[in-house]
mmCIF file of C-alpha atoms and ligand atoms in Angstrom:
data_model
loop_
_atom_site.group_PDB
_atom_site.id
_atom_site.type_symbol
_atom_site.label_atom_id
_atom_site.label_comp_id
_atom_site.label_asym_id
_atom_site.label_seq_id
_atom_site.Cartn_x
_atom_site.Cartn_y
_atom_site.Cartn_z
ATOM 1 C CA UNK A 29 55.322 -38.191 45.614
ATOM 2 C CA UNK A 30 58.752 -37.921 44.400
ATOM 3 C CA UNK A 31 59.362 -37.986 47.788
ATOM 4 C CA UNK A 32 60.979 -34.952 46.304
ATOM 5 C CA UNK A 33 58.087 -32.805 47.405
ATOM 6 C CA UNK A 34 56.533 -35.176 49.907
ATOM 7 C CA UNK A 35 58.509 -33.871 52.804
ATOM 8 C CA UNK A 36 56.774 -30.515 52.580
ATOM 9 C CA UNK A 37 53.521 -31.076 50.725
ATOM 10 C CA UNK A 38 51.345 -33.885 49.452
ATOM 11 C CA UNK A 39 50.945 -33.489 45.704
ATOM 12 C CA UNK A 40 49.809 -36.181 43.310
ATOM 13 C CA UNK A 41 52.640 -36.751 40.872
ATOM 14 C CA UNK A 42 51.537 -35.856 37.382
ATOM 15 C CA UNK A 43 53.185 -36.673 34.085
ATOM 16 C CA UNK A 44 54.719 -33.155 33.788
ATOM 17 C CA UNK A 45 56.052 -33.402 37.345
ATOM 18 C CA UNK A 46 57.715 -36.728 36.644
ATOM 19 C CA UNK A 47 59.118 -35.361 33.369
ATOM 20 C CA UNK A 48 60.499 -32.365 35.279
ATOM 21 C CA UNK A 49 62.122 -34.487 37.983
ATOM 22 C CA UNK A 50 65.260 -32.754 39.154
ATOM 23 C CA UNK A 51 68.411 -34.549 38.164
ATOM 24 C CA UNK A 52 69.854 -34.324 41.647
ATOM 25 C CA UNK A 53 66.559 -34.707 43.452
ATOM 26 C CA UNK A 54 65.470 -37.780 45.387
ATOM 27 C CA UNK A 55 65.111 -40.820 43.116
ATOM 28 C CA UNK A 56 61.726 -41.642 41.617
ATOM 29 C CA UNK A 57 60.265 -44.782 43.180
ATOM 30 C CA UNK A 58 58.255 -47.043 40.897
ATOM 31 C CA UNK A 59 56.779 -50.453 41.721
ATOM 32 C CA UNK A 60 54.425 -52.775 39.899
ATOM 33 C CA UNK A 61 50.980 -53.637 41.260
ATOM 34 C CA UNK A 62 48.220 -55.706 39.731
ATOM 35 C CA UNK A 63 45.360 -55.424 42.223
ATOM 36 C CA UNK A 64 43.646 -52.956 44.541
ATOM 37 C CA UNK A 65 45.003 -54.058 47.951
ATOM 38 C CA UNK A 66 48.665 -53.988 46.896
ATOM 39 C CA UNK A 67 48.210 -50.723 44.968
ATOM 40 C CA UNK A 68 46.584 -49.190 48.049
ATOM 41 C CA UNK A 69 49.540 -50.185 50.246
ATOM 42 C CA UNK A 70 52.165 -48.975 47.736
ATOM 43 C CA UNK A 71 50.288 -45.702 47.286
ATOM 44 C CA UNK A 72 49.874 -45.084 51.019
ATOM 45 C CA UNK A 73 53.619 -45.613 51.512
ATOM 46 C CA UNK A 74 54.436 -42.916 48.956
ATOM 47 C CA UNK A 75 55.549 -44.865 45.875
ATOM 48 C CA UNK A 76 55.620 -42.258 43.080
ATOM 49 C CA UNK A 77 54.605 -44.414 40.112
ATOM 50 C CA UNK A 78 52.595 -47.630 40.158
ATOM 51 C CA UNK A 79 53.184 -49.668 37.053
ATOM 52 C CA UNK A 80 50.534 -52.124 35.987
ATOM 53 C CA UNK A 81 53.194 -54.161 34.249
ATOM 54 C CA UNK A 82 52.499 -56.908 31.779
ATOM 55 C CA UNK A 83 54.595 -58.861 34.290
ATOM 56 C CA UNK A 84 51.090 -59.556 35.602
ATOM 57 C CA UNK A 85 51.422 -62.421 33.088
ATOM 58 C CA UNK A 86 54.355 -64.086 34.869
ATOM 59 C CA UNK A 87 53.092 -63.220 38.340
ATOM 60 C CA UNK A 88 49.364 -63.053 39.108
ATOM 61 C CA UNK A 89 48.215 -64.876 35.974
ATOM 62 C CA UNK A 90 50.821 -67.644 36.049
ATOM 63 C CA UNK A 91 51.829 -67.559 32.380
ATOM 64 C CA UNK A 92 55.351 -68.617 31.481
ATOM 65 C CA UNK A 93 56.033 -65.306 29.696
ATOM 66 C CA UNK A 94 54.274 -61.969 29.183
ATOM 67 C CA UNK A 95 53.335 -62.878 25.605
ATOM 68 C CA UNK A 96 49.793 -64.199 26.236
ATOM 69 C CA UNK A 97 48.671 -61.106 28.200
ATOM 70 C CA UNK A 98 45.715 -59.384 26.541
ATOM 71 C CA UNK A 99 44.456 -55.827 26.363
ATOM 72 C CA UNK A 100 41.344 -56.884 28.314
ATOM 73 C CA UNK A 101 43.480 -58.329 31.137
ATOM 74 C CA UNK A 102 45.530 -55.123 31.296
ATOM 75 C CA UNK A 103 42.400 -52.956 31.411
ATOM 76 C CA UNK A 104 40.887 -55.078 34.168
ATOM 77 C CA UNK A 105 44.048 -55.038 36.335
ATOM 78 C CA UNK A 106 44.545 -51.323 35.678
ATOM 79 C CA UNK A 107 41.018 -50.514 36.801
ATOM 80 C CA UNK A 108 41.576 -52.541 39.994
ATOM 81 C CA UNK A 109 44.839 -50.701 40.704
ATOM 82 C CA UNK A 110 43.290 -47.302 39.998
ATOM 83 C CA UNK A 111 40.551 -48.090 42.560
ATOM 84 C CA UNK A 112 43.278 -48.416 45.202
ATOM 85 C CA UNK A 113 45.344 -45.340 44.320
ATOM 86 C CA UNK A 114 44.892 -41.786 45.595
ATOM 87 C CA UNK A 115 48.280 -40.172 44.961
ATOM 88 C CA UNK A 116 50.606 -42.168 42.723
ATOM 89 C CA UNK A 117 50.841 -41.893 38.957
ATOM 90 C CA UNK A 118 49.447 -45.062 37.375
ATOM 91 C CA UNK A 119 51.172 -46.304 34.227
ATOM 92 C CA UNK A 120 49.973 -49.336 32.261
ATOM 93 C CA UNK A 121 51.986 -51.575 29.965
ATOM 94 C CA UNK A 122 50.740 -52.156 26.451
ATOM 95 C CA UNK A 123 50.934 -55.946 26.029
ATOM 96 C CA UNK A 124 52.552 -57.877 23.188
ATOM 97 C CA UNK A 125 50.987 -57.175 19.768
ATOM 98 C CA UNK A 126 48.678 -54.473 21.118
ATOM 99 C CA UNK A 127 51.185 -51.908 19.889
ATOM 100 C CA UNK A 128 53.387 -51.663 16.828
ATOM 101 C CA UNK A 129 51.420 -53.604 14.246
ATOM 102 C CA UNK A 130 49.092 -50.853 13.031
ATOM 103 C CA UNK A 131 49.444 -47.256 14.148
ATOM 104 C CA UNK A 132 45.728 -46.545 14.539
ATOM 105 C CA UNK A 133 45.126 -49.810 16.433
ATOM 106 C CA UNK A 134 48.106 -49.056 18.692
ATOM 107 C CA UNK A 135 46.769 -45.599 19.482
ATOM 108 C CA UNK A 136 43.277 -46.954 20.168
ATOM 109 C CA UNK A 137 44.696 -49.648 22.482
ATOM 110 C CA UNK A 138 46.718 -47.055 24.365
ATOM 111 C CA UNK A 139 43.651 -44.844 24.595
ATOM 112 C CA UNK A 140 41.665 -47.723 26.128
ATOM 113 C CA UNK A 141 44.103 -47.861 29.044
ATOM 114 C CA UNK A 142 43.263 -44.244 29.869
ATOM 115 C CA UNK A 143 39.603 -44.335 28.898
ATOM 116 C CA UNK A 144 38.539 -47.729 30.291
ATOM 117 C CA UNK A 145 41.319 -48.577 32.743
ATOM 118 C CA UNK A 146 41.685 -45.079 34.186
ATOM 119 C CA UNK A 147 45.471 -45.108 33.823
ATOM 120 C CA UNK A 148 47.463 -41.859 33.653
ATOM 121 C CA UNK A 149 49.919 -43.052 31.000
ATOM 122 C CA UNK A 150 51.068 -46.084 29.035
ATOM 123 C CA UNK A 151 54.426 -47.820 28.855
ATOM 124 C CA UNK A 152 55.630 -49.270 25.595
ATOM 125 C CA UNK A 153 58.458 -51.768 25.164
ATOM 126 C CA UNK A 154 60.293 -49.660 22.635
ATOM 127 C CA UNK A 155 61.885 -50.554 19.336
ATOM 128 C CA UNK A 156 62.564 -48.793 16.060
ATOM 129 C CA UNK A 157 58.890 -49.471 15.188
ATOM 130 C CA UNK A 158 57.540 -47.494 18.186
ATOM 131 C CA UNK A 159 59.119 -44.083 17.538
ATOM 132 C CA UNK A 160 56.399 -42.741 15.229
ATOM 133 C CA UNK A 161 53.688 -44.436 17.275
ATOM 134 C CA UNK A 162 54.984 -42.760 20.445
ATOM 135 C CA UNK A 163 54.900 -39.389 18.701
ATOM 136 C CA UNK A 164 51.346 -39.966 17.480
ATOM 137 C CA UNK A 165 50.122 -40.970 20.937
ATOM 138 C CA UNK A 166 51.772 -37.963 22.560
ATOM 139 C CA UNK A 167 50.273 -35.666 19.872
ATOM 140 C CA UNK A 168 46.837 -37.022 20.742
ATOM 141 C CA UNK A 169 47.370 -36.593 24.503
ATOM 142 C CA UNK A 170 48.392 -40.054 25.636
ATOM 143 C CA UNK A 171 51.518 -39.817 27.821
ATOM 144 C CA UNK A 172 54.086 -42.493 26.952
ATOM 145 C CA UNK A 173 56.840 -44.019 29.059
ATOM 146 C CA UNK A 174 59.433 -45.727 26.868
ATOM 147 C CA UNK A 175 61.319 -48.925 27.793
ATOM 148 C CA UNK A 176 64.680 -50.007 26.341
ATOM 149 C CA UNK A 177 67.373 -52.599 27.058
ATOM 150 C CA UNK A 178 65.886 -55.946 27.978
ATOM 151 C CA UNK A 179 62.328 -55.899 26.642
ATOM 152 C CA UNK A 180 60.670 -59.158 27.756
ATOM 153 C CA UNK A 181 58.119 -59.128 24.915
ATOM 154 C CA UNK A 182 61.087 -60.035 22.671
ATOM 155 C CA UNK A 183 61.845 -63.188 24.667
ATOM 156 C CA UNK A 184 61.432 -65.482 21.651
ATOM 157 C CA UNK A 185 63.805 -63.324 19.607
ATOM 158 C CA UNK A 186 66.385 -62.998 22.413
ATOM 159 C CA UNK A 187 66.224 -66.643 23.501
ATOM 160 C CA UNK A 188 66.453 -65.692 27.186
ATOM 161 C CA UNK A 189 66.296 -62.789 29.615
ATOM 162 C CA UNK A 190 69.881 -61.746 28.957
ATOM 163 C CA UNK A 191 71.590 -58.504 29.858
ATOM 164 C CA UNK A 192 71.530 -56.111 26.889
ATOM 165 C CA UNK A 193 74.045 -53.505 25.695
ATOM 166 C CA UNK A 194 77.028 -55.619 26.624
ATOM 167 C CA UNK A 195 78.992 -54.735 23.463
ATOM 168 C CA UNK A 196 79.648 -51.336 21.941
ATOM 169 C CA UNK A 197 77.316 -51.811 19.010
ATOM 170 C CA UNK A 198 74.293 -52.904 21.010
ATOM 171 C CA UNK A 199 74.949 -50.257 23.688
ATOM 172 C CA UNK A 200 74.980 -47.626 20.923
ATOM 173 C CA UNK A 201 71.692 -48.951 19.541
ATOM 174 C CA UNK A 202 70.064 -48.698 22.973
ATOM 175 C CA UNK A 203 71.353 -45.132 23.343
ATOM 176 C CA UNK A 204 69.960 -44.184 19.902
ATOM 177 C CA UNK A 205 66.597 -45.748 20.673
ATOM 178 C CA UNK A 206 66.412 -43.877 23.966
ATOM 179 C CA UNK A 207 67.190 -40.546 22.260
ATOM 180 C CA UNK A 208 64.658 -41.214 19.500
ATOM 181 C CA UNK A 209 61.928 -41.912 22.054
ATOM 182 C CA UNK A 210 62.770 -38.804 24.047
ATOM 183 C CA UNK A 211 62.530 -36.805 20.819
ATOM 184 C CA UNK A 212 59.222 -38.507 20.048
ATOM 185 C CA UNK A 213 57.841 -37.130 23.319
ATOM 186 C CA UNK A 214 58.193 -39.892 25.909
ATOM 187 C CA UNK A 215 58.041 -38.371 29.409
ATOM 188 C CA UNK A 216 60.287 -40.985 31.076
ATOM 189 C CA UNK A 217 62.085 -44.166 30.098
ATOM 190 C CA UNK A 218 62.712 -47.534 31.727
ATOM 191 C CA UNK A 219 66.232 -48.933 31.301
ATOM 192 C CA UNK A 220 66.151 -52.692 31.933
ATOM 193 C CA UNK A 221 69.027 -55.128 32.559
ATOM 194 C CA UNK A 222 72.019 -53.345 31.070
ATOM 195 C CA UNK A 223 75.493 -52.510 32.348
ATOM 196 C CA UNK A 224 75.440 -49.709 34.855
ATOM 197 C CA UNK A 225 77.875 -47.544 32.850
ATOM 198 C CA UNK A 226 75.570 -47.658 29.806
ATOM 199 C CA UNK A 227 72.587 -46.679 31.964
ATOM 200 C CA UNK A 228 74.695 -43.858 33.388
ATOM 201 C CA UNK A 229 75.567 -42.550 29.906
ATOM 202 C CA UNK A 230 71.928 -42.667 28.792
ATOM 203 C CA UNK A 231 70.853 -40.931 32.002
ATOM 204 C CA UNK A 232 73.406 -38.165 31.443
ATOM 205 C CA UNK A 233 72.412 -37.746 27.806
ATOM 206 C CA UNK A 234 68.615 -37.612 28.212
ATOM 207 C CA UNK A 235 66.571 -34.768 29.663
ATOM 208 C CA UNK A 236 63.708 -37.080 30.666
ATOM 209 C CA UNK A 237 64.141 -39.221 33.773
ATOM 210 C CA UNK A 238 65.474 -42.747 33.437
ATOM 211 C CA UNK A 239 64.029 -45.441 35.684
ATOM 212 C CA UNK A 240 66.248 -48.467 36.067
ATOM 213 C CA UNK A 241 65.678 -52.138 36.731
ATOM 214 C CA UNK A 242 68.884 -54.144 36.773
ATOM 215 C CA UNK A 243 70.672 -51.070 35.388
ATOM 216 C CA UNK A 244 72.684 -49.951 38.394
ATOM 217 C CA UNK A 245 72.509 -46.962 40.717
ATOM 218 C CA UNK A 246 72.906 -44.061 38.264
ATOM 219 C CA UNK A 247 69.371 -43.873 36.868
ATOM 220 C CA UNK A 248 66.996 -41.228 38.211
ATOM 221 C CA UNK A 249 64.569 -43.784 39.588
ATOM 222 C CA UNK A 250 64.221 -47.489 40.278
ATOM 223 C CA UNK A 251 61.477 -49.991 39.525
ATOM 224 C CA UNK A 252 60.958 -53.591 40.643
ATOM 225 C CA UNK A 253 58.239 -56.195 40.324
ATOM 226 C CA UNK A 254 56.222 -56.184 43.550
ATOM 227 C CA UNK A 255 56.114 -59.984 43.847
ATOM 228 C CA UNK A 256 59.927 -60.005 44.002
ATOM 229 C CA UNK A 257 60.005 -57.181 46.556
ATOM 230 C CA UNK A 258 57.534 -58.806 48.951
ATOM 231 C CA UNK A 259 58.810 -62.370 48.539
ATOM 232 C CA UNK A 260 55.944 -63.883 46.599
ATOM 233 C CA UNK A 261 57.788 -64.875 43.404
ATOM 234 C CA UNK A 262 58.821 -68.416 42.662
ATOM 235 C CA UNK A 263 62.001 -67.275 40.924
ATOM 236 C CA UNK A 264 63.529 -63.837 40.579
ATOM 237 C CA UNK A 265 65.835 -62.119 38.099
ATOM 238 C CA UNK A 266 69.421 -61.763 39.350
ATOM 239 C CA UNK A 267 69.104 -58.012 39.820
ATOM 240 C CA UNK A 268 65.944 -58.071 41.964
ATOM 241 C CA UNK A 269 65.903 -58.029 45.761
ATOM 242 C CA UNK A 270 63.497 -59.631 48.214
ATOM 243 C CA UNK A 271 62.676 -57.104 50.966
ATOM 244 C CA UNK A 272 60.167 -59.302 52.813
ATOM 245 C CA UNK A 273 58.647 -62.781 52.845
ATOM 246 C CA UNK A 274 54.876 -62.682 52.539
ATOM 247 C CA UNK A 275 54.848 -66.217 51.135
ATOM 248 C CA UNK A 276 55.705 -67.530 54.594
ATOM 249 C CA UNK A 277 53.059 -65.311 56.228
ATOM 250 C CA UNK A 278 50.360 -66.393 53.763
ATOM 251 C CA UNK A 279 51.319 -70.012 54.052
ATOM 252 C CA UNK A 280 51.256 -69.895 57.897
ATOM 253 C CA UNK A 281 47.849 -68.219 57.921
ATOM 254 C CA UNK A 282 46.311 -70.713 55.492
ATOM 255 C CA UNK A 283 47.862 -73.643 57.353
ATOM 256 C CA UNK A 284 46.470 -72.368 60.682
ATOM 257 C CA UNK A 285 43.005 -71.854 59.165
ATOM 258 C CA UNK A 286 42.993 -75.403 57.776
ATOM 259 C CA UNK A 287 44.191 -76.917 61.040
ATOM 260 C CA UNK A 288 41.598 -75.035 63.078
ATOM 261 C CA UNK A 289 38.755 -76.069 60.774
ATOM 262 C CA UNK A 290 39.853 -79.700 61.088
ATOM 263 C CA UNK A 291 40.360 -79.486 64.868
ATOM 264 C CA UNK A 292 37.020 -77.711 65.376
ATOM 265 C CA UNK A 293 38.653 -74.576 66.889
ATOM 266 C CA UNK A 294 37.169 -72.542 64.043
ATOM 267 C CA UNK A 295 34.437 -71.377 63.957
ATOM 268 C CA UNK A 296 34.219 -70.768 67.702
HETATM 269 O O1 LIG B 302 56.094 -55.508 33.198
HETATM 270 C C1 LIG B 302 56.835 -55.016 34.052
HETATM 271 O O2 LIG B 302 56.700 -55.278 35.259
HETATM 272 C C2 LIG B 302 57.881 -54.125 33.607
HETATM 273 C C3 LIG B 302 58.900 -53.705 34.618
HETATM 274 C C4 LIG B 302 59.777 -54.830 34.958
HETATM 275 C C5 LIG B 302 59.664 -52.517 34.192
HETATM 276 O O3 LIG B 302 57.934 -53.766 32.478
#
């Protein structure tokens, strides 16, 4: 857990523990996972939060964007992840159009992630339309992680995965949105692809922890997409880092298997 406490005791991170993360404590580590084996590895290593991101669309499912991802796909991947996790907090993204159209439908969709997927909380790509919905979910008992800055579900509106908050006006809007979602009851907030000084200001202003991706070193946690981290992605955003190269390992293993079947070395 927050590796904060891990040194002395093994405690499953809960929503209140994440919300109460100490400002000067060790950073919160968050990573996406979409299936049981990867979730199991991330969990056993001590990742604090496993995010079943709708980036499952661009990664495991091979869609061009996250827009086609459905509630059913998110529930199925969440349930797989939950089966691999013993310690980490599991947070599931609400996919495009599952939230924000109708309040009651949004709440029901969020509830399904907890009820059918077994997730601990939901993440919502936030906008002015998600403030009241966040409050309603929190009132009912559904923990919400907010997400501001670059929100990939707005790809058609943005025209590309551009850095956000690069002028004073848009930086101010991101700050206001972050404050509104904290006031609505979000327990943490993702800050994606924004200048590091803006992320720093938001982090200083909010009580809840900020978790950055492409937002510099001043947030209280970091998150990346697991396929980027392990070297499985075809292409990566400029702010991601490849920490390994499983593509080569997988490719070598499959190549060897094929060769040995053809040569007759396998089966023995
Ligand atoms: O879907 C996702 O993986 C995300 C992270 C990049 C924060 O939202």
